[in-house]
Protein backbone atom coordinates (compact mmCIF):
# COMPACT_ATOMS: atom_id res chain seq x y z
CA UNK A 1 0.00 0.00 0.00
CA UNK A 2 1.29 3.44 -0.95
CA UNK A 3 0.05 6.60 0.77
CA UNK A 4 0.24 10.06 -0.75
CA UNK A 5 -0.15 12.42 2.18
CA UNK A 6 1.64 15.48 3.48
CA UNK A 7 1.36 17.21 6.83
CA UNK A 8 -1.91 18.99 7.44
CA UNK A 9 0.14 22.05 8.47
CA UNK A 10 1.66 22.33 4.99
CA UNK A 11 -1.72 22.47 3.24
CA UNK A 12 -3.21 25.67 1.86
CA UNK A 13 -6.60 24.96 3.45
CA UNK A 14 -5.37 24.94 7.04
CA UNK A 15 -3.87 28.43 6.76
CA UNK A 16 -6.45 29.97 4.44
CA UNK A 17 -9.59 28.64 6.16
CA UNK A 18 -9.14 26.83 9.47
CA UNK A 19 -6.93 29.38 11.24
CA UNK A 20 -9.14 32.40 10.47
CA UNK A 21 -12.22 30.38 11.43
CA UNK A 22 -10.69 29.36 14.73
CA UNK A 23 -9.66 32.94 15.43
CA UNK A 24 -13.19 34.22 14.86
CA UNK A 25 -14.64 31.30 16.80
CA UNK A 26 -12.62 32.49 19.80
CA UNK A 27 -13.36 36.20 19.35
CA UNK A 28 -17.14 35.91 18.87
CA UNK A 29 -17.84 34.20 22.25
CA UNK A 30 -15.72 36.80 24.04
CA UNK A 31 -17.74 39.54 22.37
CA UNK A 32 -20.98 37.82 23.36
CA UNK A 33 -19.82 37.60 26.99
CA UNK A 34 -19.32 41.36 27.16
CA UNK A 35 -22.63 42.34 25.57
CA UNK A 36 -24.98 43.27 28.42
CA UNK A 37 -28.25 42.19 26.81
CA UNK A 38 -28.20 38.52 25.88
CA UNK A 39 -30.07 37.51 22.76
CA UNK A 40 -30.29 34.47 20.53
CA UNK A 41 -29.38 36.80 17.64
CA UNK A 42 -25.84 36.77 18.97
CA UNK A 43 -25.50 33.21 17.66
CA UNK A 44 -25.96 34.32 14.03
CA UNK A 45 -22.20 34.92 13.44
CA UNK A 46 -21.58 31.22 14.17
CA UNK A 47 -23.66 30.06 11.19
CA UNK A 48 -21.19 31.20 8.48
CA UNK A 49 -18.32 29.85 10.57
CA UNK A 50 -19.87 26.39 10.70
CA UNK A 51 -20.49 26.45 6.94
CA UNK A 52 -16.90 27.57 6.26
CA UNK A 53 -15.53 24.92 8.59
CA UNK A 54 -17.44 22.15 6.80
CA UNK A 55 -16.42 23.49 3.38
CA UNK A 56 -12.75 23.71 4.29
CA UNK A 57 -12.78 20.21 5.79
CA UNK A 58 -13.90 18.90 2.40
CA UNK A 59 -10.50 19.89 0.94
CA UNK A 60 -8.40 17.73 3.25
CA UNK A 61 -8.29 14.50 1.22
CA UNK A 62 -5.28 12.29 0.67
CA UNK A 63 -4.78 9.13 -1.42
CA UNK A 64 -3.92 5.53 -0.63
CA UNK A 65 -3.21 3.04 -3.41
CA UNK A 66 -3.59 -0.64 -2.57
CA UNK A 67 -3.26 -3.69 -4.79
CA UNK A 68 -6.92 -3.55 -5.87
CA UNK A 69 -8.28 -0.08 -5.17
CA UNK A 70 -7.75 3.64 -4.92
CA UNK A 71 -8.84 4.98 -1.54
CA UNK A 72 -9.53 8.65 -0.82
CA UNK A 73 -9.54 9.58 2.86
CA UNK A 74 -10.29 12.83 4.64
CA UNK A 75 -7.88 13.78 7.42
CA UNK A 76 -10.33 16.07 9.23
CA UNK A 77 -13.33 13.71 9.17
CA UNK A 78 -11.97 10.19 9.58
CA UNK A 79 -15.32 8.61 8.68
CA UNK A 80 -15.26 10.36 5.29
CA UNK A 81 -13.52 7.97 2.89
CA UNK A 82 -14.28 6.22 -0.37
CA UNK A 83 -12.67 3.24 -2.09
CA UNK A 84 -12.75 2.75 -5.86
CA UNK A 85 -11.69 -0.63 -7.33
CA UNK A 86 -9.30 -0.06 -10.24
CA UNK A 87 -11.55 -1.99 -12.64
CA UNK A 88 -14.35 0.59 -12.10
CA UNK A 89 -12.09 3.53 -13.08
CA UNK A 90 -11.78 4.40 -16.76
CA UNK A 91 -9.74 7.56 -16.28
CA UNK A 92 -8.74 10.16 -13.72
CA UNK A 93 -8.46 13.90 -14.22
CA UNK A 94 -6.19 16.11 -12.16
CA UNK A 95 -7.59 19.62 -12.43
CA UNK A 96 -6.63 23.00 -11.04
CA UNK A 97 -8.35 26.31 -11.75
CA UNK A 98 -5.16 28.25 -11.07
CA UNK A 99 -4.20 30.75 -8.42
CA UNK A 100 -4.44 29.50 -4.84
CA UNK A 101 -7.06 26.89 -5.66
CA UNK A 102 -6.23 23.34 -4.74
CA UNK A 103 -5.97 20.43 -7.12
CA UNK A 104 -9.07 18.33 -7.66
CA UNK A 105 -9.02 14.64 -8.53
CA UNK A 106 -11.97 13.55 -10.63
CA UNK A 107 -12.68 9.83 -11.03
CA UNK A 108 -14.51 8.79 -14.20
CA UNK A 109 -16.03 5.48 -15.37
CA UNK A 110 -16.95 5.76 -19.04
CA UNK A 111 -19.12 8.86 -19.27
CA UNK A 112 -20.12 8.77 -15.60
CA UNK A 113 -18.29 10.86 -13.01
CA UNK A 114 -17.86 8.75 -9.89
CA UNK A 115 -16.50 11.49 -7.65
CA UNK A 116 -14.48 14.69 -7.42
CA UNK A 117 -12.21 15.37 -4.45
CA UNK A 118 -9.95 18.26 -3.44
CA UNK A 119 -6.63 16.61 -2.63
CA UNK A 120 -4.93 19.40 -0.68
CA UNK A 121 -3.07 16.87 1.47
CA UNK A 122 -1.27 15.37 -1.52
CA UNK A 123 1.95 17.26 -2.14
CA UNK A 124 2.40 18.66 -5.66
CA UNK A 125 5.87 17.08 -5.56
CA UNK A 126 4.16 13.66 -5.42
CA UNK A 127 1.94 14.17 -8.48
CA UNK A 128 4.45 12.63 -10.87
CA UNK A 129 4.81 9.45 -8.77
CA UNK A 130 1.05 9.28 -8.25
CA UNK A 131 0.40 9.55 -11.99
CA UNK A 132 3.00 6.88 -12.76
CA UNK A 133 1.52 4.52 -10.14
CA UNK A 134 -2.00 5.00 -11.52
CA UNK A 135 -0.81 4.40 -15.08
CA UNK A 136 0.89 1.17 -13.94
CA UNK A 137 -2.52 0.08 -12.65
CA UNK A 138 -3.94 0.63 -16.15
CA UNK A 139 -5.70 3.94 -15.50
CA UNK A 140 -5.51 6.83 -17.96
CA UNK A 141 -4.59 10.07 -16.17
CA UNK A 142 -5.39 13.46 -17.71
CA UNK A 143 -3.56 16.42 -16.21
CA UNK A 144 -4.74 20.03 -16.45
CA UNK A 145 -2.41 22.38 -18.33
CA UNK A 146 -1.60 24.45 -15.22
CA UNK A 147 -0.44 21.55 -13.03
CA UNK A 148 3.31 21.05 -13.01
CA UNK A 149 4.29 17.40 -13.03
Short mmCIF file of C-alpha atoms in Angstrom, two decimals, residues 5 30 41 46 58 61 78 85 92 120 122:
data_model
loop_
_atom_site.label_atom_id
_atom_site.label_comp_id
_atom_site.label_asym_id
_atom_site.label_seq_id
_atom_site.Cartn_x
_atom_site.Cartn_y
_atom_site.Cartn_z
CA UNK A 5 -0.15 12.42 2.18
CA UNK A 30 -15.72 36.80 24.04
CA UNK A 41 -29.38 36.80 17.64
CA UNK A 46 -21.58 31.22 14.17
CA UNK A 58 -13.90 18.90 2.40
CA UNK A 61 -8.29 14.50 1.22
CA UNK A 78 -11.97 10.19 9.58
CA UNK A 85 -11.69 -0.63 -7.33
CA UNK A 92 -8.74 10.16 -13.72
CA UNK A 120 -4.93 19.40 -0.68
CA UNK A 122 -1.27 15.37 -1.52
#
